[in-house]
Each structure stands twice: as structure tokens, then as C-alpha cells.
XYZ file of C-alpha atoms in Angstrom:
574
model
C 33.850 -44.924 9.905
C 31.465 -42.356 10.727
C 28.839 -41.542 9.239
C 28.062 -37.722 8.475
C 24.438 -36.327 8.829
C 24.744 -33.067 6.882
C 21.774 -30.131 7.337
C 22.016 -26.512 8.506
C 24.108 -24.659 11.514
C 20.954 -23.272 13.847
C 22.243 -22.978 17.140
C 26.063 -22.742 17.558
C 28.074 -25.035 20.205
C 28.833 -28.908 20.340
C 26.870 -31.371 21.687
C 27.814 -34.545 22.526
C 25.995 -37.842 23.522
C 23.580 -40.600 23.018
C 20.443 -40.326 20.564
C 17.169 -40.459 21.803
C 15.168 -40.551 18.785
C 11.447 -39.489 19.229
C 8.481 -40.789 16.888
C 6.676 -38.538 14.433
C 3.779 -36.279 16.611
C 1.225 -36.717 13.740
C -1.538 -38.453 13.624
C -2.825 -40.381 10.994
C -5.634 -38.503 9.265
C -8.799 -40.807 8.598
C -11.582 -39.624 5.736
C -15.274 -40.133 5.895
C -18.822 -39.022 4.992
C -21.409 -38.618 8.015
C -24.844 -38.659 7.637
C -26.915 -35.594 7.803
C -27.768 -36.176 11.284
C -24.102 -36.996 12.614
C -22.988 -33.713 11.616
C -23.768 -31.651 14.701
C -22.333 -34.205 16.615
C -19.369 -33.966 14.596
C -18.747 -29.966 14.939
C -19.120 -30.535 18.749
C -16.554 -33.141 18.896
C -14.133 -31.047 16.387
C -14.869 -28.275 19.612
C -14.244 -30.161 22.043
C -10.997 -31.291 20.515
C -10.092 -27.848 20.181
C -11.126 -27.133 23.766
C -8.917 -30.026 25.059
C -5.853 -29.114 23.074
C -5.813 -25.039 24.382
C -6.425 -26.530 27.938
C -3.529 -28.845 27.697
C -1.188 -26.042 26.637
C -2.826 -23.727 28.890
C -1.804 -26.077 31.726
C 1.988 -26.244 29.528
C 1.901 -22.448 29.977
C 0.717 -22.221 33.788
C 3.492 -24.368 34.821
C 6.696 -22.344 33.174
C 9.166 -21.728 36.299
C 11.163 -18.421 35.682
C 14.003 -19.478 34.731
C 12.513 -20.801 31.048
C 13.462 -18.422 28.270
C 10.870 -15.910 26.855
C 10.491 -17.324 23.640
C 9.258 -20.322 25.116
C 6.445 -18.815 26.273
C 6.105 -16.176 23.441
C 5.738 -19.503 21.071
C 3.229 -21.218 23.695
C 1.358 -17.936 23.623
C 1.393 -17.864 20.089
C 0.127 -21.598 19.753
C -3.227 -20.649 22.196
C -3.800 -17.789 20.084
C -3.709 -20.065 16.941
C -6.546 -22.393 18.826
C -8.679 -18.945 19.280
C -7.689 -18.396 15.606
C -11.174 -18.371 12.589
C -8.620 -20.493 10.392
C -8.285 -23.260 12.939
C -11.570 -23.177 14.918
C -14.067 -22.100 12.316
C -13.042 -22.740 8.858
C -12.661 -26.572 9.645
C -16.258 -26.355 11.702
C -17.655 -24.962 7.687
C -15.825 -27.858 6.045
C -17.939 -30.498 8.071
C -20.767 -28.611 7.900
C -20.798 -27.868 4.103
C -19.159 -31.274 3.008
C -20.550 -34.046 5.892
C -16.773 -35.067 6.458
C -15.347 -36.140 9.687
C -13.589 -33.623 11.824
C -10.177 -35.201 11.205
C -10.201 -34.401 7.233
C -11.767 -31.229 8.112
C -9.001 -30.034 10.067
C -6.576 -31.504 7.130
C -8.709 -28.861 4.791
C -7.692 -26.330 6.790
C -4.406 -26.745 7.480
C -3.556 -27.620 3.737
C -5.464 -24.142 2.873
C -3.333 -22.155 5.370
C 0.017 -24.255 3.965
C -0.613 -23.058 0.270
C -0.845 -19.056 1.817
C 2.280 -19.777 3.982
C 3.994 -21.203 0.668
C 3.430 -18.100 -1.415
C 4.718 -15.633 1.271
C 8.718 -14.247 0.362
C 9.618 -13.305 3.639
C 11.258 -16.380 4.988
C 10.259 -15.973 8.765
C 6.785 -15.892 7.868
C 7.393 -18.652 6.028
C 8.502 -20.248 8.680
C 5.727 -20.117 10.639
C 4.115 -22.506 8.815
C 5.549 -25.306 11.244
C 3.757 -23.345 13.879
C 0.414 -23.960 12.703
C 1.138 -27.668 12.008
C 2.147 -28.091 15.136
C -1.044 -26.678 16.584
C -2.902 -29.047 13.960
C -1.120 -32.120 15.262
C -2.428 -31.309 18.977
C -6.166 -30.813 17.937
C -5.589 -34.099 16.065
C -3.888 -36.127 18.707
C -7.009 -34.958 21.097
C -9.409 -36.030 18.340
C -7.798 -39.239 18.538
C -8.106 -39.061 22.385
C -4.618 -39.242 23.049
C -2.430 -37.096 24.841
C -0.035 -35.223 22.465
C 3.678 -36.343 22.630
C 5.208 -36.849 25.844
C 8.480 -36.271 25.948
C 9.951 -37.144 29.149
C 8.763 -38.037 32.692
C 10.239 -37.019 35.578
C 12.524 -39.502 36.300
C 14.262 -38.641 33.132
C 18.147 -37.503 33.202
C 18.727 -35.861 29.755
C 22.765 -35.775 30.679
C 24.523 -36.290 27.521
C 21.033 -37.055 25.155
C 20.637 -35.956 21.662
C 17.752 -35.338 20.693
C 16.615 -36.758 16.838
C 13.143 -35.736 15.892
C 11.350 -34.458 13.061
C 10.189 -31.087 15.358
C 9.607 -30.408 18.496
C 6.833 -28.318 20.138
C 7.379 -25.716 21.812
C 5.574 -26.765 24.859
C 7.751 -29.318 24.593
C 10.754 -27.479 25.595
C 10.638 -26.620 29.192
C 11.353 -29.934 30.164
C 14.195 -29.508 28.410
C 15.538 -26.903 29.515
C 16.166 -27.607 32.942
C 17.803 -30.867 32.034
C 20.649 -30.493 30.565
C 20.133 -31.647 27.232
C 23.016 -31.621 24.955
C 22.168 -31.150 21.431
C 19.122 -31.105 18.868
C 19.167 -32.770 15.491
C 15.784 -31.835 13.706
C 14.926 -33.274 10.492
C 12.630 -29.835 9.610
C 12.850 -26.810 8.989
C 15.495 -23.603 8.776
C 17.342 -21.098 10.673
C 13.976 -19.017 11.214
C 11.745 -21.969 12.364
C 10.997 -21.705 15.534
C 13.165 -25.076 16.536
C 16.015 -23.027 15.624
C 14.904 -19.666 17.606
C 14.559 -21.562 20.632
C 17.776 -23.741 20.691
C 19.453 -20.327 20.345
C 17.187 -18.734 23.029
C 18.385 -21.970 25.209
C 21.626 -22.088 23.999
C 21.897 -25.791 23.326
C 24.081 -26.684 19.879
C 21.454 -27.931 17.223
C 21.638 -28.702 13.162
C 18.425 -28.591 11.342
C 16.947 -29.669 8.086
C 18.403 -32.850 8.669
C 16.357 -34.977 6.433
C 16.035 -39.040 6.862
C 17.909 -38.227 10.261
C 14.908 -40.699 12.489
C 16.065 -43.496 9.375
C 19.870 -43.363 10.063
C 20.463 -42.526 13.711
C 19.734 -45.850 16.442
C 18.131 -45.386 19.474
C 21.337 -44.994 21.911
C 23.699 -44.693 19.205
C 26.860 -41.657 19.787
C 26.033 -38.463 18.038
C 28.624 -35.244 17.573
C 26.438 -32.532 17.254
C 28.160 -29.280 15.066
C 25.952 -26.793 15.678
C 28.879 -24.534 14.301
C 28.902 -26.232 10.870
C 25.896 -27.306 10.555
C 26.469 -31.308 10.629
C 26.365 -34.554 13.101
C 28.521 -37.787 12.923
C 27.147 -41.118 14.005
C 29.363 -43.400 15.841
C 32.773 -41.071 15.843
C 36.090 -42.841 16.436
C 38.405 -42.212 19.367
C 39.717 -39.438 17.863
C 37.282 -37.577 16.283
C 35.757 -37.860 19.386
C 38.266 -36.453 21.735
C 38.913 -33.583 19.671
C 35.674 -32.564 19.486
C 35.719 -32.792 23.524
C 38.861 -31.103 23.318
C 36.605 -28.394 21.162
C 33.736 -28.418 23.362
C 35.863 -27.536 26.697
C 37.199 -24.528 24.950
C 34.206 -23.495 24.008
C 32.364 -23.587 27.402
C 36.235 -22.113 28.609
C 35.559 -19.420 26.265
C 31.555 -18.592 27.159
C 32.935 -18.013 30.753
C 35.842 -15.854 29.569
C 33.584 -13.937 27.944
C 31.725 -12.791 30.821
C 34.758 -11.038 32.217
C 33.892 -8.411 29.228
C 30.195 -7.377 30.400
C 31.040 -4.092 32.163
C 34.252 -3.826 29.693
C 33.949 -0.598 27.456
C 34.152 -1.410 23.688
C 37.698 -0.324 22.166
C 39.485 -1.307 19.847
C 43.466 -2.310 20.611
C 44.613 1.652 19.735
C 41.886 2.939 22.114
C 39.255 3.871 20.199
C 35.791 3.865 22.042
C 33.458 1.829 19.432
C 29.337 2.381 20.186
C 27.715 -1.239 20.600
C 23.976 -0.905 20.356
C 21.412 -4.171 20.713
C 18.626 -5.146 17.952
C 15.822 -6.182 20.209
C 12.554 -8.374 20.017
C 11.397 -8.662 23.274
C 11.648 -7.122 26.264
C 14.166 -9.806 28.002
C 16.530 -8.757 25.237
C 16.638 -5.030 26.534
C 17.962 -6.271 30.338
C 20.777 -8.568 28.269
C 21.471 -5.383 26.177
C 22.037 -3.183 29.400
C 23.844 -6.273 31.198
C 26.190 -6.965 28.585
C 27.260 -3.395 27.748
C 25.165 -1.872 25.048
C 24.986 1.684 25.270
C 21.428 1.699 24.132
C 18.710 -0.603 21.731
C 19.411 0.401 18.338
C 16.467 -1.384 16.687
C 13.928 -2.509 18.693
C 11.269 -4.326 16.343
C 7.145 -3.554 17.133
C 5.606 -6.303 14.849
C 4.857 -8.296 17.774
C 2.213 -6.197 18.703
C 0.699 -6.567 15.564
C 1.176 -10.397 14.582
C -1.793 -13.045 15.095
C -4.511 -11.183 15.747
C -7.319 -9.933 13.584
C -6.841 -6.135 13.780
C -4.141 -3.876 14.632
C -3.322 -2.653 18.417
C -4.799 0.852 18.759
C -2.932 3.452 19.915
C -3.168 2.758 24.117
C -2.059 -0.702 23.970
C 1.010 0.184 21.719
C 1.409 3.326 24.009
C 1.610 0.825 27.063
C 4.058 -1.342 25.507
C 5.955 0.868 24.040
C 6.741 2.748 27.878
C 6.836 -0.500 29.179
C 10.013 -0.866 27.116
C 11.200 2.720 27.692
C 10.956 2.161 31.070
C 13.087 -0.848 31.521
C 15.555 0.687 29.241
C 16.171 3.347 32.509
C 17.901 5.794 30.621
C 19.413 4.157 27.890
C 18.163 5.088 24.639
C 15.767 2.982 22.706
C 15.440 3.307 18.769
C 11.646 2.069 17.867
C 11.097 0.860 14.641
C 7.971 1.570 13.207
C 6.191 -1.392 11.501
C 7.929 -3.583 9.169
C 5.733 -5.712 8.040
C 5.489 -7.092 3.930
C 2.709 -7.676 1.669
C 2.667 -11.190 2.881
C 1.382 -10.799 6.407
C -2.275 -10.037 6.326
C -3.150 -7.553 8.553
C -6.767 -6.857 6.741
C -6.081 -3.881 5.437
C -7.531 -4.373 2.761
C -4.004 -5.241 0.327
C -3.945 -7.583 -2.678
C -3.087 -11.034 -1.014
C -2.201 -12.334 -4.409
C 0.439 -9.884 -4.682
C 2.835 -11.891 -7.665
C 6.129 -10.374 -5.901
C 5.350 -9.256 -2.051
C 9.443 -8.702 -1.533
C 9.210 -5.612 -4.072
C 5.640 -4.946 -3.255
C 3.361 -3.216 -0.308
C 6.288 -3.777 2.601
C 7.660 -1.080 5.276
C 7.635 2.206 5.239
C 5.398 1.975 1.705
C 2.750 -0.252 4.158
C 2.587 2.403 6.370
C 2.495 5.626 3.962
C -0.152 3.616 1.954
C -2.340 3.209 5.110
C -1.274 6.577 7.298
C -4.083 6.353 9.731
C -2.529 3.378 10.719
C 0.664 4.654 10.526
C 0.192 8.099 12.974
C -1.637 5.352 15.135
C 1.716 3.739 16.313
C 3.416 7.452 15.725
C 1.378 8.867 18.545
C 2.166 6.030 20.844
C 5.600 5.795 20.102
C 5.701 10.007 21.019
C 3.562 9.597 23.958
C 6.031 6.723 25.031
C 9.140 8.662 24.732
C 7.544 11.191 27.766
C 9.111 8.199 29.791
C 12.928 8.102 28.527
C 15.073 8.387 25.298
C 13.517 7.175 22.623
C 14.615 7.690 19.058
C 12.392 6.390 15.943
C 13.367 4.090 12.827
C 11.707 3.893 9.645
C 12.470 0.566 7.526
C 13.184 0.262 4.196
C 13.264 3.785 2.814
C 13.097 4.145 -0.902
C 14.216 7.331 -1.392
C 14.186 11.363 0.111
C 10.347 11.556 -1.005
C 9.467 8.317 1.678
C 11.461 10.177 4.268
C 9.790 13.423 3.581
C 6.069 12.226 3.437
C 6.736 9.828 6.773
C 8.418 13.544 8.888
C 5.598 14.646 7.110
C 3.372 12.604 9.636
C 5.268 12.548 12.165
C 4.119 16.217 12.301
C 0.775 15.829 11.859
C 0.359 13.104 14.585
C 2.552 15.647 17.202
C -0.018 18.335 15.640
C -3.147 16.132 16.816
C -1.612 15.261 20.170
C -0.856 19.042 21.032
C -4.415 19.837 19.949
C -5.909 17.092 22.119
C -3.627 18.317 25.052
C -2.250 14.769 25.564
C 1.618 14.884 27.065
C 4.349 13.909 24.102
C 7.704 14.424 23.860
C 8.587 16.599 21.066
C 11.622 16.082 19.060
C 11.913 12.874 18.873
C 15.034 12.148 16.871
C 13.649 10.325 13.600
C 15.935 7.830 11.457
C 15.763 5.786 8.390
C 17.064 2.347 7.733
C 19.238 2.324 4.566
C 18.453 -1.494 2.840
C 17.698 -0.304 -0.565
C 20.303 0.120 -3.234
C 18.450 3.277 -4.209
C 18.314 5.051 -0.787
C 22.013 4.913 -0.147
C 22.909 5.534 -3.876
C 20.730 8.742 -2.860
C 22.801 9.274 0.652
C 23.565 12.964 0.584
C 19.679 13.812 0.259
C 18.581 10.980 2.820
C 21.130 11.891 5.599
C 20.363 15.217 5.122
C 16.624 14.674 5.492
C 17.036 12.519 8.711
C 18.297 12.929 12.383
C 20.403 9.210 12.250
C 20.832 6.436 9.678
C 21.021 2.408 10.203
C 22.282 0.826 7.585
C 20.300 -2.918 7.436
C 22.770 -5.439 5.508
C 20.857 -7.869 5.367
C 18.308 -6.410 2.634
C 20.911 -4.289 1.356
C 22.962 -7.579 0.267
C 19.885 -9.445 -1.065
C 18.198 -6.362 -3.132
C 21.946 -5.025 -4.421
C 22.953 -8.605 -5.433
C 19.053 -9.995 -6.500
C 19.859 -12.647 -4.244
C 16.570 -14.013 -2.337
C 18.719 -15.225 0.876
C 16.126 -17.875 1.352
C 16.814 -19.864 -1.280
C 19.462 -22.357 -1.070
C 20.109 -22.374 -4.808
C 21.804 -19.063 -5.337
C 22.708 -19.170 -1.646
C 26.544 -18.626 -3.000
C 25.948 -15.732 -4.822
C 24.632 -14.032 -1.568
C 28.132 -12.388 -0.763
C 28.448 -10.111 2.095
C 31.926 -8.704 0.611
C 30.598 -7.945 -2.827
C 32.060 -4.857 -3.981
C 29.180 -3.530 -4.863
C 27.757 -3.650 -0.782
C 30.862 -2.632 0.341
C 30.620 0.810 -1.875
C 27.252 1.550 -0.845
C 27.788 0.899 2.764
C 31.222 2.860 2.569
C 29.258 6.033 0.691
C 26.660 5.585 3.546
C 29.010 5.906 6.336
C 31.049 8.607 4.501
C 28.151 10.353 3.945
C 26.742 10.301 7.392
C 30.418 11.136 8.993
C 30.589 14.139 6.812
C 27.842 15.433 7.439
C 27.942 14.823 11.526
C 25.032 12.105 11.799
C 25.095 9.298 13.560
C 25.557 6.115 11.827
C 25.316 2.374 12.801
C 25.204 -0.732 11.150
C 22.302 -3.664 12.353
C 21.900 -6.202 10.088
C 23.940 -10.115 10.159
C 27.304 -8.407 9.487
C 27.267 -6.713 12.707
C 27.312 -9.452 14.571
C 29.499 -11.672 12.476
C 33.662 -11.024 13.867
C 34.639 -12.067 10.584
C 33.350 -8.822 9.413
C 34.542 -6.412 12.214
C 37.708 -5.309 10.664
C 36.478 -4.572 7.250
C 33.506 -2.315 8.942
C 36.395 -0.830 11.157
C 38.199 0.224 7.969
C 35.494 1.397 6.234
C 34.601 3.702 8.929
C 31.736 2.115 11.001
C 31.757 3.091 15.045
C 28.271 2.497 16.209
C 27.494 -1.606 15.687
C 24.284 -2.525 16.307
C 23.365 -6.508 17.154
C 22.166 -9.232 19.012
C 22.680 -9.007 22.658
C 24.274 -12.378 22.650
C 26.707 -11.164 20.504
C 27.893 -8.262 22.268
C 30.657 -9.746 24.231
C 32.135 -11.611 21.087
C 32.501 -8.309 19.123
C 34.340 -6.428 22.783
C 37.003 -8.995 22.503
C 37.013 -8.832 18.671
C 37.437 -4.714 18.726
C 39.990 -5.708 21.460
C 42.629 -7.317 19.575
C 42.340 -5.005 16.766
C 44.106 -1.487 15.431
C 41.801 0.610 13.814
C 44.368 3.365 12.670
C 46.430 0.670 10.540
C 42.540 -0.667 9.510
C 41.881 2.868 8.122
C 44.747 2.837 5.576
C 42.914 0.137 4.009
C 39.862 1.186 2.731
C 40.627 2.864 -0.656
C 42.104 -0.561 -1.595
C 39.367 -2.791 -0.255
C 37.104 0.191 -2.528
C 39.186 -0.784 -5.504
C 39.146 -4.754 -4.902
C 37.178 -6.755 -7.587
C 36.162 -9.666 -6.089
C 34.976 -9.902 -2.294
C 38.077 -12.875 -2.451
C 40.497 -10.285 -3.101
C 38.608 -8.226 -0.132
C 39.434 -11.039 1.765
C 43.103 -11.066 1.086
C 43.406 -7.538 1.674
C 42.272 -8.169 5.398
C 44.678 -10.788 5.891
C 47.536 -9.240 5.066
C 46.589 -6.375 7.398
């Protein structure tokens, strides 16, 4: 019989082959006291450690081909900045100074210090970062130990019909990967926001997570089924398990190719109706996908990146650069730029309370930004400078209320006002929307739409601060319920307030994207989706088979349902 490994669905597909189960990257962490006159010698070992591991993913770096996904090299960026980092260069040089310990426990110090700040942040992709900086601790170790850190394959390698089985992987470690062929992950870390999980989607190879004890249970060479769909692996499958999941994996790759027929498709529904697909974007490679896949423009393109590791945010020229880099590759499509949304959690020393007890209901968003507003007509002036180049349209997140969307216009008019008086070129009129993701700013709709140019409406929050439901956490994880209701009435009196009142309106947050939910946001009213580019040609063939007319007729009893089951039945009776 076989046996089930059960963790969590992070990159969707199957995978099928033989496990190749990698060793632990860590190094074992030795402790001892030096003698007054070792300790110099000490720091300059810890620095050349440090040297040797940013020169050995420097080297990683230089030799990406072009075909290796961004986020591959975003993460292998993000690693050398970590080595450049006070935290990991510095803070473990005090330790041996102040305490006469050995470079090794040093290092341990630090990482264990940054670990406890990681643990107390709410946002979970923060969070997740934490396997980020262990992973750059484990290379600064492994070159304190003088050996190279893990190598994964050689060239001779064929990764044909491999599994991987580890406990993480590097990103550095990827590329190899990539170009190989490799047919499934099983990771025994981590979540759906770790970066194991971003990249297996960026690559699209199938891959479970959180698999824990997976190294203990899985044999070198032993068959794995890899359901990156359900979230789950089987060791040693019988003859028919396994042929139906072949069966399952042909129609799948039958189905990615079909697909493709639907790039240059326009999005209607079965009864005609033209449906607006925008793209959420992160990077710049998503904005090409967007365009080649059919979006009509990005309808939330995020700007944190500009202000993440690093000690101090970008001033106003490098975000104005970026910014019309990204206007300019749009070439003519709109681009929606949402201003920094960034939480409590992340420090970006401005001088907020890092103990913070509750950083999800604290100093996050739009608040961040009206609390610090030189900081916030910083980005404001770039982002109106930028749109000289092309459409651009701007998004505030997480709107409280009419007064938020008020002061930030507000602003927005003062930071036009300083541009005109410096005669710098801007384009006036930008059109400037809010993100609906509070209970309290739809509840106040009329007044919000009223105030702003467009609305998005992000599910994702919305769900979690309507329901109380921290998505994160795998204990209430099945009270987090998309068709609550309660979310359904406040995205309904969102959209009907937005129609009515002849604003655009989209949708951007998981629901979007998920097909399951397509006809219920068709019959409340939704036409402008707004999700990952990857997902674009999924929802054309999903608005294709359906009738919105008949969809329509629905909503006042979907309205009146009790339970997001009987929402459920409603839909498939339609």
C-alpha cells in the first residue's frame, strides 16, 4: 500500500518519479571562548567567511542564462543584500567582540535574534522570510567550516523524472534546476509564501510543502506521486494509482497547451459579454505576461520592492526611474500603482513602535503613509512624474474610511502643487483609487466611491478582517470562508455601489483568480477581474463556458443564503 506524505498544495501540477533525497545544508554550530588575543583573528575570519559566501553567490548570480525566471534572481539578489546587511555582518562581529566567542556561535546569536523579530511579525510573507535569512546563515557557516555550500548536481546530472525531498532549497540552488527537467519538489519547510513555494510556481514544477519527517520516510530512489494540486505525495503507488495519475498528468500538460490557444482571445462570457481582465503585478516580467496573455492593463502593480532590505527608503528619482521603467514597458496599457503597503512589522526606520502588540490592526497602509506624509508625497511625486510616460492610474491600500481617502487626495494635491512650483513635468489628473479590504470602508461605499476616481475591492483582507480570521493560521483555517454571507454582502454593496454610481470596479484579491469563484462574482455583478498573469487564460475559458444573463437572476438569492454551503448549492443548480 502506499504510503501518503500529507503537507500543503504550493505549486499546482503532478510530478512523477524517483526521489532524490538531499541532506540537511546546516552546519553544525560549535561554541567556544577565545582568548583576548584570538579575538581579532576571530572577527577577520567571521569576514572572510562572509566575503567567501557573497562571492560564491555572486559567481551563482553572474552565471544565470536568460531563460531562468526573475524570481530566481530577485531571491539571489536579495540573499547578497542580506550578506551587505548590519544584522548579518556586524551584529555577529559585536557578539565576538563583546563576549570572546567563536564566530560560529556568533553568527547563531544573530540569526536567533533576527528569528524572534521574524516570529512576532503578522503578516505571513514577512514571516516567511525568515527562511531567507537562514539560508544566508547556513552559507556563511558552511564557508566558516571551509566547505563549499550544498552542491546539488554536477553536470552530468539528468534530473528526468527526479523528485526532489529536502528540507529547503536555496535559491541559488535553482537554476540548475530549471533547465533540467525536474519533476516535482517535496520540501519538508515552510508555506505557500516561502520562497520554495514562490519559485516552484515561478518555474512551474508541481511541489507540496511543509512536509515534515519527509527525508525520514522517503528512500533514496524510491517512486514518489507528487500532488501539487492537493497538497500530498504517495510513496511507492500501485499500478493503478499510478496510471491514473499519468492519465492525470497528460491532461494536464494537454490542457496547459490548450490554453495557449486563448492568449489573443477576448474575455466573454458564453452570452457575449466582454469581461475586463486586469493583471496584479510584482515585477516587471509579470507586466510582458500580462500584455501576452490578454490583460487589458495591470490593475495592481505592488512598489514595496523598492523599499524592502535596505536601510532607508528610495528617494524620489530612483522610484521615478522605476516607476517609468514600468510605464514604459506597459506601451500603452494602463498601469494602476499602488502606493506603499507595507505593515507595522517591516521596519523601515521610521521611527514606529517595533513592539507593536497587534501590527495587523496597527501602523499598516495607507495609515503608514498618512502618519509619515513626507514619505508618502515622496513616492506621490514619482509616481506623477512617471505617468508623463503612459497611463498610469494610482491605488491606495487599505482605506479605513472617506476621511483616509480625503487626507491622502489631500496630498496628492500638495505633491502636484510642489512639482508645478518647481517646474518639473507631471501628468496631472492622475486617476486616484482606493482598495476596499476593510469591513468599514465598504460598509461606508456610497461616501468612498464617491470620493474616488475607481475602486478595487482586495478579498483577501476583506475575508480575514470581516470574518477575524488570521489566514495564516492553520487552526481556524476553516472558518476562513470565501462564501460567507457576510463577504458576499459587502462585496455585492461595493460593486452595486460603484455600478450606480458609473465607477469602475474590479476585484484583485485570491478570488479572482480562483474559477470556482467566477460565476458567483459574475452574478453579483463583477466585470473587471483583476489577477495573476498566470491565471489569465484559466479565467477566458472559465467566462467562456458561462451565461451571465441566467447568472444575474441569481444574486438576490445567493444575498439571502445563510450559509456559504447553501451559496454553493445555489450555483449548482444554475
Amino acid at each position: 500500500m502506499a504510503l501518503i506524505l500529507s503537507g500543503q498544495a504550493a505549486s499546482r501540477g503532478i510530478g512523477i518519479g524517483r526521489a532524490r533525497v538531499l541532506e540537511s545544508g546546516g552546519v553544525e554550530i560549535p561554541e567556544y571562548t577565545l582568548d583576548p588575543d584570538q579575538v581579532g583573528a576571530e572577527i577577520d575570519r567571521y569576514r572572510t567567511a562572509v566575503a567567501a559566501a557573497r562571492g560564491e553567490l555572486t559567481l551563482v548570480a553572474d552565471r544565470l542564462g536568460p531563460q531562468v525566471a526573475s524570481e530566481v534572481r530577485e531571491f539571489i539578489e536579495t540573499h547578497l543584500l542580506m550578506l551587505e546587511d548590519d544584522a548579518l555582518v556586524e551584529s555577529p562581529v559585536e557578539f565576538i567582540r563583546a563576549r570572546a566567542c567563536n564566530a560560529e556561535w556568533a553568527l547563531k546569536q544573530a540569526r536567533d535574534q533576527l528569528f524572534a523579530a521574524f516570529e512576532q511579525m503578522q503578516d505571513d510573507y514577512f514571516r516567511s522570510r525568515r527562511d531567507d535569512v537562514d539560508q544566508v546563515v547556513k552559507r556563511i557557516a558552511a564557508a566558516l567550516a571551509q566547505r563549499p555550500a550544498r552542491a546539488l548536481f554536477v553536470e552530468e546530472d539528468a534530473l528526468d523524472d527526479t523528485v526532489i525531498v529536502a528540507d529547503d532549497l536555496e535559491p541559488a540552488e535553482l537554476p540548475a534546476l530549471a533547465e533540467r527537467g525536474l519533476a516535482a519538489f517535496v520540501i519538508e519547510t515552510g508555506g505557500p509564501l516561502s520562497h520554495s513555494s514562490i519559485l516552484a510556481r515561478s518555474l512551474g514544477v508541481p511541489c507540496v510543502i511543509g512536509v515534515r519527517g519527509a527525508r525520514q520516510m522517503v528512500h533514496e530512489g524510491q517512486l514518489l506521486i507528487v500532488d501539487g494540486d492537493r497538497g500530498f505525495a504517495l510513496i511507492d503507488p500501485d499500478g493503478e494509482r499510478l496510471t491514473r495519475y499519468r492519465e492525470r498528468q497528460h491532461e494536464q500538460k494537454r490542457r496547459a497547451q490548450q490554453l495557449l490557444r486563448l492568449a489573443n482571445a477576448a474575455a466573454r462570457t458564453a452570452d457575449g459579454e466582454s469581461i475586463r481582465i486586469w493583471a496584479n503585478a510584482e515585477q516587471l516580467k509579470d507586466l510582458d505576461l500580462a500584455i501576452r496573455h490578454g490583460a487589458i492593463g495591470i490593475g495592481l502593480f505592488r512598489t514595496e520592492f523598492l523599499y524592502l532590505h535596505r536601510s532607508s527608503p528610495p528617494d524620489e528619482e530612483e522610484q521615478y526611474q522605476a516607476y517609468s521603467d514600468a510605464v514604459r514597458r506597459m506601451d500603452g496599457h494602463p498601469l494602476t500603482l499602488r502606493t506603499l503597503d507595507i505593515g507595522a512589522d517591516k521596519q523601515l526606520a521610521l521611527g514606529q513602535d517595533p513592539d507593536e502588540p497587534n501590527p495587523a490592526l496597527g501602523l499598516r497602509g495607507i495609515r503608514l503613509s498618512l502618519k509619515f506624509p513626507d514619505l508618502f508625497r515622496t513616492q506621490l511625486r514619482a509616481i506623477l512624474r512617471a505617468a508623463v510616460h503612459g497611463p498610469v492610474n494610482m491605488l491606495l491600500p487599505m482605506l479605513g474610511g472617506p476621511e483616509d481617502a480625503l487626507r491622502a487626495r489631500e496630498l496628492v494635491r500638495e505633491a502636484e502643487a510642489e512639482l508645478r512650483a518647481a517646474g518639473i513635468a507631471f501628468q496631472e489628473q492622475v486617476p486616484v483609487g482606493g482598495m476596499i479590504e476593510v469591513p468599514a470602508a465598504a460598509i461606508a461605499a456610497p461616501r468612498m466611491v464617491e470620493i474616488l476616481d475607481f475602486v478595487s475591492i482586495g478579498t483577501n483582507d476583506l475575508i480575514q478582517y470581516t470574518l477575524a480570521i488570521d489566514r495564516g493560521n492553520q487552526a481556524v483555517a476553516r472558518w476562513y470562508q470565501p462564501l460567507h454571507p457576510a463577504v458576499l454582502r459587502l462585496i455585492s454593496a461595493v460593486i452595486d455601489t460603484a455600478v450606480a454610481m458609473g465607477k469602475p470596479v474590479s476585484l484583485c484579491g485570491e478570488m479572482a483568480g480562483d474559477t470556482r469563484h467566477t460565476a458567483l462574482l459574475l452574478a453579483l455583478g463583477l466585470s473587471d477581474f483583476s489577477l495573476h498573469p498566470r491565471g489569465i487564460l484559466e479565467l477566458k475559458e472559465s467566462l467562456s463556458k458561462l451565461q451571465r444573463k441566467p447568472l444575474l437572476g441569481l444574486k438576490r438569492r445567493i444575498l439571502d443564503a445563510a450559509t456559504a454551503a447553501d451559496v454553493l448549492e445555489i450555483l449548482k443548480q444554475a
